Amino acid sequence: MQGTDHTMESQTLEIADLTCRFGAHRALDAVSLSVGAGEFVSILGPSGCGKSTLLRSIAGLEAVEGGTIRIGGQSVDGLRPRDRGVAFVFQSYALYPHMSCAENIAAPLRMSELGPLGRLPLLWRLSGRMRRTRESIADRVGATARQLQIEPLLGRRPAALSGGQRQRVALGRALIREPALFLLDEPLANLDAALRNRTRTDLRALQRRIGATTLFVTHDQTEAMAISDRIAVMFDGRIHQVGTPDEIYRDPETLAIARFFSQPHLNVVPAATLRRHIGGATAAGDIRIGGAALEGMAGVVAFRPEDASIRTARRPGLPGLPCTVDHAEHAGHDANLFVRLADGETAVVRIRSHEIADWPQGAEGVLHFDLDAARRFDAPQGEAETPSRAREVA
Amino acid sequence: MARALGWTLLCLAAAVTLLPFVYMLAVSFAAQGTIYSGALLPAPSLAAARENYAFALTEVPLARFMLNGALVCGVLLVLQVTIAAPAGYALAKLPFRGRPVLFGAVIVALMIPMQVPAIPLYVAIAWMGLLDTYTALIAPFVISALAIFLFRQFFVNYPSEVIDAARLDGFSELGIVWRLMVPAAWPAVAAFATISIINHWNDLYWPLVVVTRTEMMTPPMGLAAFRSSGESAGNVGALMAGGVMITAPLVLAFLFFQRALVRGFGMGARA
Ligand SMILES: Nc1ncnc2c1ncn2[C@@H]1O[C@H](COP(=O)(O)OP(=O)(O)OP(=O)(O)O)[C@@H](O)[C@H]1O
Ligand SMILES: [Mg+2]
């Protein structure tokens, strides 16, 4: 992408105690978040957790029950959506169906810079000022289209575009306003996998160049990790953790976050079960997980398949869990080996795919895992007594 | 076989429907003496046609009636759409307290025939001294429950995210109605326009209630007056010529809007 870039004055965003209710259901529950000028922050969470509602509240499209929103230090509470200086890219793109792409992209400028008279057909020709404004709008539409490489599409209607092209037009309509704040609601969700990867890289490069503060909603944790400065993880209308992709990946604060960042599998074993299998100590001393001694530990221990390994015999001096192989799932370079622990619980181990043949069903082995990478969590409600399982997180 | 039967039935129904119109046309072209000759359709003659049409146009101010009709229908349609489009938008897309009740009221209003509020309306119009005016002909119909209902049904399917995008782009609520919703709903507009024009062009009841002066008469009322006026009594050819002239605009309008009309009413029942 080349051409005249839009340079925007990026602004900070501060949200404090934002609450939004639909009937009895709290879609947002005291959400607080600070975003620095020019920062790219992803809102990550499962479907229905309130991501769109958060973005819509910031844009002023949803009436909030309480809390404050400041953009560039100024409270925008009570301001109309158009006056908040934010641009929104909707998941469905929300292009105006009966307007051409050029008219779609020009719409925000036409509304803000042309008076009602200037928008009438023909009449604008009478006034030199209106003519110049129109020309300036057309120039900026052209520049934006060049930047997004959609110039050949400008004359078409949205119905005649592919999903990726529509997405770019929607982006153009947002860009052309030179907003203080970009709100992107799953803008990549409707693209196929290859296009999604390429577009997310483009999107981030574009955002770096124009330096606009950006909130990016997604329910795909790899996408969030790939392009964010920071990620805010949301569940049930609350933000559970905010941090860099690395912080959240390594140190998830709750089991739910750990599961979300370990898709498709996370091994979760109650601390008591673990103790029964491997004891509280080895010759080298106390076993410690996440800084606490396993001896007397409550809750559950979680570790990722890639932090686990399986061997035919116990490595001397290290704690291991005896297990029986159930089946393997090929995943290209690697494979996921499903094993059954001594008392019937399932765990998943990441092996190289060429090793699948070494582990036929029923083979006996010992499961080791990296104690430093394992984390302890409070047992989730109602799950403390049930056997641990490798969970598929939807 | 069933197909052939269906076609036959449809053609028969079409013939039965069209016959009066064909007869009207034929009689309007025929000389007075040949109409009751016993033939199925009287023979046309150019001279008779000229005489019939000239008589209809000169004996009563038929052009004036048609002008009245056009004015009443045109102004009425503009006002109806101006009011119904924002109302339909509010009922479809703006959440507000009491919306279901209001929408229910619109549906109830759809089912009330004109004759029910006629007397109070007449009294009010007479009290305001507006009898024999265009206002009297137009005002009672300006708020059309049918238009509100039709627009609401069309608008309700319009994607809400596009409306939100418009709000962010700086469209006012009325801007959303007129620049986004109405252009997208033009089949509904065309369908409603056709219904409204047909209804009010052909309406004989309400003009009879509020109009007595000849120069305020609408086409059907004028035609009725023409039939009973002394000179033309019995001049069936001229009467039919008048009928042709006041029917023609409607037929043309229908042909013009035909496709939109079908789409407008076909919504929700798409094949
Ligand atoms: N207009 C509304 N009326 C009632 N409930 C609503 C409304 N909008 C959203 N909700 C509810 O609020 C919750 C959050 O919705 P929201 O659209 O913010 O979820 P989301 O995180 O964006 O999900 P997704 O990833 O599926 O888009 C959901 O439970 C939803 O059912
Ligand atoms: Mg959403």
XYZ file of C-alpha atoms and ligand atoms in Angstrom:
697
model
C 0.000 0.000 0.000
C 1.300 3.422 -0.848
C -0.004 6.911 -1.454
C -0.779 9.824 0.782
C -1.254 8.559 4.257
C -3.714 9.966 6.647
C -1.928 11.308 9.649
C -4.073 11.335 12.682
C -3.673 12.847 16.041
C -3.966 9.788 18.151
C -5.767 10.077 21.427
C -5.870 8.201 24.679
C -8.971 6.322 25.744
C -9.970 5.841 29.357
C -12.968 3.817 30.374
C -13.986 3.663 34.010
C -16.666 1.463 35.579
C -18.704 1.198 32.420
C -21.933 -0.693 33.025
C -24.547 -1.560 30.447
C -27.663 -3.589 31.024
C -30.161 -5.281 28.709
C -33.135 -5.985 30.933
C -31.771 -8.011 33.807
C -28.697 -9.099 31.874
C -25.525 -7.129 32.502
C -23.764 -6.991 29.159
C -21.019 -4.816 30.670
C -20.208 -5.030 34.351
C -17.963 -2.237 35.668
C -15.541 -2.385 32.758
C -12.406 -0.265 33.148
C -9.678 0.035 30.544
C -6.935 2.510 29.680
C -5.528 2.698 26.186
C -2.489 4.842 25.374
C -2.278 7.140 22.364
C -1.467 5.124 19.260
C -1.806 1.824 21.076
C -3.393 -1.251 19.463
C -5.455 -3.116 22.044
C -7.498 -6.240 21.335
C -10.668 -7.105 23.195
C -10.677 -10.870 23.301
C -13.461 -13.055 24.595
C -15.953 -15.749 23.705
C -19.162 -15.028 21.793
C -21.711 -13.097 23.827
C -19.269 -11.775 26.438
C -20.059 -8.155 25.584
C -17.261 -7.168 23.189
C -19.549 -5.514 20.665
C -21.523 -3.869 23.437
C -18.303 -2.350 24.802
C -17.365 -0.929 21.409
C -20.877 0.321 20.779
C -20.919 2.036 24.173
C -17.647 3.812 23.397
C -19.084 4.963 20.081
C -22.236 6.198 21.781
C -24.515 3.739 20.009
C -25.595 2.025 23.222
C -27.034 3.809 26.240
C -24.882 3.001 29.264
C -26.134 2.768 32.794
C -23.044 4.077 34.524
C -19.371 4.851 34.182
C -17.370 7.352 32.181
C -15.575 7.329 28.851
C -12.818 9.820 28.084
C -11.247 10.229 24.679
C -8.122 12.387 24.635
C -8.827 13.309 28.237
C -12.263 14.722 27.381
C -15.383 13.068 28.667
C -17.627 12.037 25.789
C -20.588 11.064 27.956
C -23.690 12.604 26.464
C -22.020 13.368 23.131
C -23.726 12.101 20.005
C -21.934 9.296 18.121
C -20.943 11.665 15.308
C -19.333 14.092 17.738
C -17.096 11.582 19.496
C -14.416 11.479 16.835
C -14.487 7.690 16.596
C -14.667 5.506 13.525
C -16.309 2.102 13.640
C -15.837 -0.868 11.348
C -18.711 -3.248 11.867
C -18.540 -7.006 11.685
C -21.037 -6.976 8.818
C -19.207 -3.936 7.343
C -22.546 -2.070 7.272
C -21.957 -0.416 3.903
C -24.798 1.635 2.443
C -26.276 -0.827 -0.041
C -27.629 1.621 -2.611
C -24.508 3.783 -2.775
C -21.386 3.118 -4.809
C -18.147 2.413 -2.968
C -16.957 5.949 -3.660
C -20.177 7.336 -2.184
C -19.837 5.026 0.799
C -16.330 6.238 1.530
C -17.308 9.864 0.951
C -20.423 9.672 3.143
C -18.838 10.845 6.426
C -17.190 13.828 4.697
C -20.317 14.734 2.773
C -22.289 14.755 5.992
C -19.781 16.813 7.958
C -18.471 19.209 5.307
C -21.340 19.791 2.896
C -24.433 21.509 4.166
C -27.873 20.135 3.289
C -27.842 22.306 0.164
C -24.455 21.046 -0.961
C -25.733 17.488 -0.854
C -28.536 18.220 -3.283
C -27.833 17.181 -6.837
C -26.846 19.964 -9.261
C -27.472 22.888 -6.912
C -23.883 22.746 -5.618
C -22.582 23.758 -9.030
C -23.843 27.280 -8.419
C -21.478 27.942 -5.525
C -17.709 28.013 -5.885
C -17.194 27.084 -2.250
C -19.394 24.007 -2.528
C -17.627 23.004 -5.706
C -14.225 23.232 -4.027
C -15.448 21.225 -1.030
C -16.764 18.565 -3.376
C -13.474 18.436 -5.222
C -11.538 18.138 -1.986
C -13.787 15.262 -0.882
C -13.283 13.494 -4.195
C -9.500 13.918 -3.819
C -9.508 12.408 -0.356
C -11.693 9.507 -1.480
C -9.170 8.864 -4.235
C -6.251 8.994 -1.808
C -7.928 6.643 0.639
C -8.815 4.232 -2.137
C -5.198 4.262 -3.335
C -3.981 3.558 0.161
C -6.287 0.543 0.419
C -5.822 -0.481 -3.207
C -9.521 -0.365 -3.994
C -9.492 2.274 -6.732
C -10.916 -0.051 -9.409
C -13.891 -0.802 -7.151
C -14.995 2.764 -6.511
C -17.822 2.738 -9.053
C -19.359 -0.508 -7.865
C -22.096 -1.130 -5.360
C -21.248 -3.154 -2.224
C -23.375 -6.068 -3.463
C -20.922 -6.522 -6.338
C -17.882 -6.941 -4.057
C -16.226 -9.896 -2.359
C -16.023 -10.045 1.431
C -12.425 -8.871 1.479
C -13.201 -5.960 -0.825
C -16.156 -4.911 1.289
C -13.945 -5.022 4.329
C -11.516 -2.619 2.664
C -14.276 -0.242 1.656
C -15.569 -0.273 5.229
C -12.047 0.439 6.412
C -11.803 3.291 3.915
C -15.015 4.823 5.191
C -13.550 4.709 8.705
C -10.102 5.985 7.691
C -11.310 8.970 5.743
C -12.696 10.615 8.854
C -9.211 10.718 10.366
C -10.675 9.688 13.690
C -9.043 9.979 17.088
C -10.017 6.422 17.823
C -10.609 3.354 15.708
C -13.129 0.760 16.816
C -12.933 -2.469 14.857
C -15.577 -5.109 15.602
C -14.279 -8.429 14.287
C -13.394 -6.902 10.934
C -11.704 -10.107 9.815
C -14.335 -12.598 10.933
C -15.961 -12.957 7.528
C -12.761 -13.556 5.556
C -11.307 -16.939 4.707
C -8.267 -18.123 6.638
C -5.577 -17.103 4.142
C -7.050 -13.676 3.523
C -7.566 -13.196 7.237
C -3.884 -13.698 7.993
C -2.782 -11.362 5.245
C -5.361 -8.716 6.104
C -4.496 -8.705 9.789
C -0.854 -8.016 8.929
C -1.912 -5.237 6.537
C -4.252 -3.829 9.127
C -1.551 -3.651 11.770
C 0.926 -2.104 9.347
C -1.655 0.508 8.380
C -2.420 1.255 12.016
C 1.304 1.707 12.787
C 1.665 4.084 9.878
C -1.254 6.318 10.729
C -0.713 5.899 14.447
C -4.405 5.796 15.369
C -5.424 4.466 18.745
C -7.246 1.232 18.022
C -9.571 -1.136 19.825
C -9.851 -4.398 17.947
C -12.480 -6.969 18.861
C -11.871 -10.630 18.158
C -12.679 -14.022 19.564
C -9.565 -15.575 18.016
C -6.680 -15.655 20.479
C -4.016 -16.280 17.838
C -5.205 -13.210 15.958
C -5.128 -11.139 19.137
C -1.658 -12.345 20.062
C -0.343 -11.763 16.575
C -1.153 -8.093 16.206
C -1.849 -6.506 19.601
C 0.265 -4.283 21.796
C -1.943 -5.403 24.644
C -4.926 -7.721 25.017
C -7.922 -7.255 27.294
C -9.557 -10.610 28.001
C -13.284 -10.433 28.570
C -15.739 -12.928 30.002
C -19.391 -12.357 30.896
C -19.262 -8.599 30.626
C -16.109 -8.181 32.723
C -12.493 -7.620 31.763
C -10.551 -10.363 33.525
C -7.002 -9.512 32.553
C -5.143 -6.892 30.559
C -1.585 -7.424 29.428
C 0.819 -7.932 26.579
C 0.282 -11.108 24.559
C 3.332 -12.620 26.259
C 2.185 -11.787 29.793
C -1.230 -13.288 29.221
C 0.088 -16.354 27.451
C 2.619 -17.103 30.185
C 0.711 -15.922 33.201
C -3.019 -16.225 32.688
C -4.750 -15.057 35.841
C -7.651 -17.471 35.781
C -8.282 -20.963 34.536
C -10.766 -19.615 32.006
C -8.101 -17.367 30.466
C -5.583 -20.223 30.478
C -8.097 -22.381 28.601
C -8.809 -19.621 26.139
C -5.119 -19.247 25.352
C -4.474 -22.995 25.119
C -6.843 -23.984 22.411
C -7.758 -26.591 21.564
C -6.470 -28.377 24.671
C -5.380 -27.608 28.207
C -4.542 -30.301 30.735
C -6.195 -29.562 34.046
C -5.437 -31.897 36.954
C -6.624 -31.365 40.534
C -3.624 -30.751 42.795
C -4.736 -33.615 45.034
C -4.731 -36.096 42.138
C -1.300 -34.926 41.092
C -0.002 -35.418 44.623
C -1.417 -38.930 44.720
C 0.453 -39.850 41.547
C 3.778 -38.135 41.998
C 3.980 -37.353 45.709
C 4.821 -33.943 47.104
C 8.584 -34.148 46.780
C 11.419 -35.798 44.877
C 14.980 -36.449 45.781
C 15.765 -32.923 44.592
C 13.377 -31.387 47.110
C 9.805 -30.063 47.274
C 7.851 -29.936 44.029
C 6.789 -26.331 43.463
C 4.223 -25.149 40.935
C 3.737 -21.457 40.237
C 5.857 -20.639 43.285
C 3.869 -22.746 45.757
C 4.625 -26.165 47.178
C 2.512 -28.986 45.789
C 2.388 -30.403 49.297
C -0.828 -29.109 50.817
C -1.840 -27.323 47.580
C -5.557 -26.859 46.811
C -7.179 -26.162 43.456
C -6.054 -27.431 40.070
C -2.793 -27.544 38.146
C -2.882 -26.730 34.433
C -0.244 -27.325 31.795
C -0.293 -27.157 28.018
C 0.181 -30.205 25.787
C 3.337 -28.572 24.409
C 4.793 -28.412 27.933
C 4.237 -32.147 28.400
C 6.203 -35.105 27.081
C 5.808 -38.868 27.197
C 8.555 -41.447 27.679
C 8.572 -45.185 27.946
C 10.143 -45.069 31.413
C 10.237 -42.553 34.225
C 13.139 -40.130 34.095
C 15.034 -40.653 37.274
C 14.621 -37.901 39.831
C 11.675 -36.215 38.064
C 7.999 -36.529 38.896
C 6.048 -38.445 36.254
C 2.492 -39.666 35.777
C 2.052 -43.262 34.583
C -0.341 -43.355 31.624
C -1.787 -45.472 28.801
C -2.058 -44.237 25.223
C -5.585 -43.802 23.921
C -5.296 -42.257 20.456
C -3.372 -39.638 18.472
C -4.534 -36.709 16.362
C -2.308 -35.652 13.498
C -1.779 -31.891 13.296
C 0.837 -31.483 10.573
C 4.256 -30.979 12.078
C 3.036 -32.041 15.509
C 0.442 -34.433 16.807
C -1.719 -34.507 19.912
C -1.469 -37.758 21.836
C -4.431 -38.485 24.082
C -3.429 -40.576 27.101
C -5.301 -41.989 30.074
C -3.821 -41.403 33.502
C -3.782 -44.130 36.145
C -7.260 -43.368 37.483
C -8.941 -42.946 34.114
C -8.493 -39.215 33.490
C -7.449 -38.021 30.043
C -4.487 -35.776 29.287
C -3.014 -34.522 26.015
C 0.681 -34.560 25.115
C 2.220 -32.789 22.110
C 4.538 -35.094 20.180
C 6.119 -34.870 16.744
C 3.849 -36.402 14.150
C 6.485 -38.928 13.031
C 6.382 -40.348 16.556
C 2.725 -41.391 16.288
C 3.764 -44.892 15.228
C 5.767 -45.251 18.444
C 2.643 -44.824 20.535
C -0.027 -47.329 19.469
C -3.221 -47.588 21.458
C -2.659 -49.311 24.797
C 1.041 -48.536 24.985
C 2.269 -47.746 28.491
C 4.313 -44.637 29.246
C 5.135 -41.946 31.751
C 3.934 -38.376 31.307
C 6.271 -35.598 32.370
C 5.492 -31.930 32.264
C 7.484 -28.764 32.666
C 6.873 -27.716 36.263
C 7.947 -24.145 35.536
C 5.396 -23.750 32.762
C 2.573 -25.282 34.832
C 0.208 -22.971 36.736
C -2.013 -23.442 39.723
C -5.576 -22.117 39.664
C -8.510 -22.135 42.004
C -10.777 -24.990 41.077
C -13.664 -23.799 38.915
C -17.111 -24.033 40.497
C -18.584 -27.516 40.303
C -15.495 -28.975 38.703
C -13.387 -29.551 41.807
C -14.693 -33.051 42.398
C -15.002 -34.201 38.796
C -12.055 -35.952 37.207
C -9.694 -33.758 35.244
C -10.094 -33.850 31.530
C -8.452 -32.330 28.563
C -11.101 -29.882 27.518
C -12.108 -28.757 24.140
C -12.735 -25.057 24.408
C -15.361 -23.963 21.973
C -53.794 -31.187 -18.554
C -54.199 -29.430 -15.194
C -52.049 -26.693 -16.654
C -54.321 -26.226 -19.638
C -57.338 -26.102 -17.353
C -55.616 -23.485 -15.215
C -54.848 -21.372 -18.251
C -58.428 -21.609 -19.478
C -59.808 -20.542 -16.109
C -57.374 -17.636 -15.868
C -58.226 -16.452 -19.384
C -61.938 -16.662 -18.609
C -61.505 -14.675 -15.411
C -59.434 -12.083 -17.270
C -62.103 -11.811 -19.986
C -64.890 -11.362 -17.433
C -62.849 -8.675 -15.678
C -61.941 -6.859 -18.875
C -65.314 -7.033 -20.606
C -66.893 -3.983 -18.928
C -63.833 -1.912 -19.828
C -63.906 -3.082 -23.415
C -67.623 -2.340 -23.558
C -67.048 1.126 -22.095
C -64.395 1.829 -24.689
C -66.549 0.524 -27.536
C -69.617 2.496 -26.516
C -67.565 5.677 -26.173
C -66.620 5.280 -29.839
C -70.146 4.521 -31.048
C -72.969 6.710 -32.300
C -76.018 7.049 -30.046
C -78.268 5.085 -32.387
C -76.060 2.003 -32.704
C -75.534 1.337 -28.998
C -78.752 -0.589 -28.401
C -78.660 -2.336 -31.777
C -78.269 -5.733 -30.105
C -74.721 -6.382 -31.258
C -72.340 -7.563 -28.579
C -70.095 -4.591 -29.260
C -71.449 -1.558 -31.133
C -69.574 -0.584 -34.268
C -67.134 2.305 -33.757
C -67.170 5.387 -35.865
C -64.709 8.264 -35.854
C -67.311 10.972 -36.101
C -69.336 9.523 -33.242
C -66.219 9.191 -31.135
C -65.267 12.819 -31.724
C -68.779 13.896 -30.831
C -68.922 11.809 -27.653
C -65.551 12.973 -26.330
C -66.196 16.598 -27.236
C -69.566 16.473 -25.485
C -68.045 14.963 -22.349
C -65.323 17.581 -22.283
C -67.577 20.571 -22.885
C -70.846 19.694 -21.158
C -69.171 19.441 -17.721
C -65.675 20.666 -16.722
C -64.184 17.200 -16.980
C -60.678 18.616 -17.266
C -61.254 20.517 -14.063
C -62.432 17.335 -12.323
C -59.314 15.521 -13.473
C -57.137 18.403 -12.331
C -58.846 18.307 -8.940
C -58.304 14.563 -8.796
C -54.639 14.901 -9.710
C -54.098 17.669 -7.196
C -55.845 15.830 -4.376
C -54.084 12.524 -5.136
C -50.667 14.135 -5.631
C -50.643 16.355 -2.564
C -52.181 13.600 -0.496
C -49.562 11.065 -1.575
C -46.687 13.408 -0.800
C -48.084 14.184 2.634
C -48.876 10.546 3.370
C -45.342 9.420 2.557
C -43.815 12.387 4.376
C -45.619 11.370 7.529
C -45.592 7.599 7.193
C -41.900 7.080 6.406
C -40.551 8.577 9.649
C -43.405 6.939 11.587
C -42.654 3.555 10.055
C -38.957 4.045 10.815
C -39.688 4.818 14.448
C -41.938 1.773 14.763
C -39.371 -0.444 13.070
C -36.050 0.748 14.425
C -36.309 3.090 17.400
C -36.894 1.396 20.726
C -39.235 3.500 22.818
C -41.717 2.928 25.571
C -45.138 1.999 24.252
C -43.965 1.021 20.790
C -45.857 -2.315 20.711
C -49.063 -0.573 21.793
C -48.618 2.069 19.125
C -47.963 -0.531 16.455
C -51.080 -2.388 17.617
C -53.020 0.845 17.232
C -51.790 1.157 13.642
C -53.039 -2.337 12.883
C -56.414 -1.585 14.461
C -56.617 1.626 12.431
C -56.076 -0.453 9.290
C -59.313 -2.269 10.008
C -61.543 0.765 10.570
C -63.492 1.739 7.442
C -63.692 5.376 6.437
C -67.417 5.474 7.158
C -66.849 5.157 10.910
C -65.162 8.513 11.549
C -67.008 10.226 8.684
C -69.604 12.061 10.732
C -67.267 13.526 13.373
C -64.871 14.494 10.606
C -67.663 16.171 8.686
C -68.794 18.080 11.736
C -65.242 19.233 12.457
C -64.633 20.320 8.877
C -67.964 22.125 8.698
C -67.262 23.830 12.024
C -63.920 25.072 10.687
C -65.659 26.369 7.581
C -63.598 24.164 5.306
C -66.375 22.462 3.338
C -65.832 22.631 -0.427
C -62.068 23.038 -0.111
C -59.088 20.909 -1.069
C -58.205 20.736 2.617
C -61.493 18.956 3.279
C -60.727 16.434 0.556
C -57.133 15.815 1.684
C -56.746 16.361 5.422
C -58.687 13.322 6.719
C -56.404 10.909 4.828
C -53.032 12.482 5.463
C -52.117 9.992 8.157
C -52.367 6.613 6.474
C -52.208 3.562 8.700
C -51.645 1.440 5.627
C -48.588 3.480 4.631
C -47.160 3.359 8.151
C -47.705 -0.388 8.329
C -46.219 -1.011 4.890
C -43.132 1.103 5.566
C -42.656 -0.415 8.989
C -42.712 -3.918 7.490
C -40.135 -2.909 4.926
C -37.877 -1.007 7.305
C -37.816 -3.690 9.965
C -35.552 -5.847 7.815
C -33.084 -3.047 7.158
C -29.764 -3.948 8.841
C -29.423 -2.063 12.123
C -25.642 -1.866 11.808
C -26.019 0.245 8.673
C -28.200 2.640 10.658
C -25.546 2.774 13.378
C -22.869 3.426 10.775
C -24.995 6.271 9.448
C -25.327 7.776 12.919
C -21.537 7.704 13.259
C -21.118 9.234 9.825
C -23.280 12.151 10.879
C -26.681 11.333 9.397
C -29.580 12.751 11.393
C -32.480 10.420 12.147
C -34.503 12.045 9.367
C -31.453 11.813 7.128
C -31.427 8.080 7.799
C -35.091 7.841 6.821
C -34.869 9.848 3.603
C -31.371 9.039 2.389
C -31.105 5.372 3.403
C -34.407 3.742 4.275
C -36.790 5.228 1.688
C -34.434 4.657 -1.276
C -34.101 1.053 -0.153
C -37.874 0.728 0.190
C -38.947 2.130 -3.141
C -41.028 -0.971 -4.020
C -43.051 -0.238 -0.898
C -43.334 3.412 -1.868
C -44.471 2.509 -5.373
C -46.939 -0.081 -4.092
C -48.378 2.374 -1.638
C -48.496 5.143 -4.232
C -50.544 2.935 -6.531
C -53.004 1.943 -3.816
C -53.354 5.476 -2.563
C -53.873 6.992 -6.007
C -56.413 4.348 -7.037
C -58.305 4.743 -3.758
C -58.507 8.486 -3.752
C -58.977 8.997 -7.474
C -61.925 6.623 -7.427
C -63.344 7.658 -4.066
C -66.916 8.850 -4.423
C -67.972 8.652 -0.780
C -65.885 11.364 0.829
C -66.205 13.992 -1.929
C -69.975 13.514 -1.733
C -69.766 14.295 1.980
C -67.684 17.475 1.853
C -68.078 18.854 -1.686
C -71.144 20.443 -3.276
C -69.670 23.020 -5.669
C -68.992 21.788 -9.207
C -65.497 23.254 -9.449
C -64.332 21.239 -6.402
C -65.605 17.897 -7.701
C -63.284 14.971 -8.231
C -63.594 12.760 -11.357
C -66.058 10.094 -10.145
C -68.209 12.694 -8.468
C -68.124 14.852 -11.565
C -69.091 11.882 -13.675
C -72.006 11.137 -11.378
C -73.099 14.755 -11.677
C -72.706 14.568 -15.444
C -74.924 11.488 -15.642
C -77.734 13.176 -13.774
C -77.354 16.585 -15.391
C -80.318 17.409 -17.625
C -78.728 17.726 -21.068
C -76.691 14.583 -21.081
C -79.329 12.284 -19.661
C -79.427 9.308 -21.984
C -76.227 10.250 -23.821
C -74.539 6.974 -22.973
C -71.743 7.434 -25.507
C -70.610 10.696 -23.936
C -70.929 9.205 -20.447
C -68.682 6.341 -21.469
C -66.220 8.745 -23.057
C -66.002 10.511 -19.683
C -65.511 7.159 -18.007
C -62.669 6.303 -20.363
C -60.981 9.600 -19.713
C -61.061 9.332 -15.943
C -60.002 5.687 -15.937
C -57.076 6.098 -18.306
C -54.684 7.847 -15.875
C -55.128 5.000 -13.374
C -54.491 2.305 -15.945
C -51.364 4.123 -17.098
C -50.164 4.561 -13.527
C -50.698 0.886 -12.838
C -48.799 -0.200 -15.930
C -45.990 2.123 -14.922
C -45.741 0.805 -11.349
C -46.690 -2.778 -12.135
C -43.372 -4.442 -11.346
C -42.746 -2.419 -8.229
C -46.300 -3.122 -7.127
C -45.793 -6.854 -7.391
C -42.494 -6.614 -5.505
C -43.949 -4.318 -2.890
C -46.725 -6.733 -2.049
C -44.678 -9.846 -2.665
C -42.341 -9.065 0.225
C -42.254 -11.821 2.800
C -43.918 -14.161 0.343
C -41.047 -14.446 -2.105
C -41.034 -17.570 -4.184
N -29.987 -5.080 21.885
C -29.844 -6.073 22.780
N -30.889 -6.454 23.545
C -30.759 -7.438 24.461
N -29.631 -8.111 24.697
C -28.549 -7.787 23.977
C -28.596 -6.755 22.979
N -27.378 -6.654 22.429
C -26.610 -7.566 23.028
N -27.301 -8.256 23.978
C -26.776 -9.307 24.842
O -25.622 -8.806 25.472
C -24.615 -9.805 25.501
C -23.364 -9.297 24.848
O -23.597 -9.100 23.472
P -22.455 -8.662 22.482
O -23.077 -8.468 21.164
O -21.731 -7.506 23.067
O -21.516 -9.943 22.458
P -20.157 -10.181 21.677
O -19.108 -10.408 22.688
O -19.941 -9.097 20.695
O -20.444 -11.544 20.915
P -20.055 -12.000 19.435
O -18.640 -12.447 19.493
O -20.981 -13.141 19.169
O -20.289 -10.842 18.516
C -25.185 -11.031 24.817
O -25.599 -11.929 25.817
C -26.353 -10.507 24.051
O -27.377 -11.465 24.003
Mg -20.012 -8.974 18.536
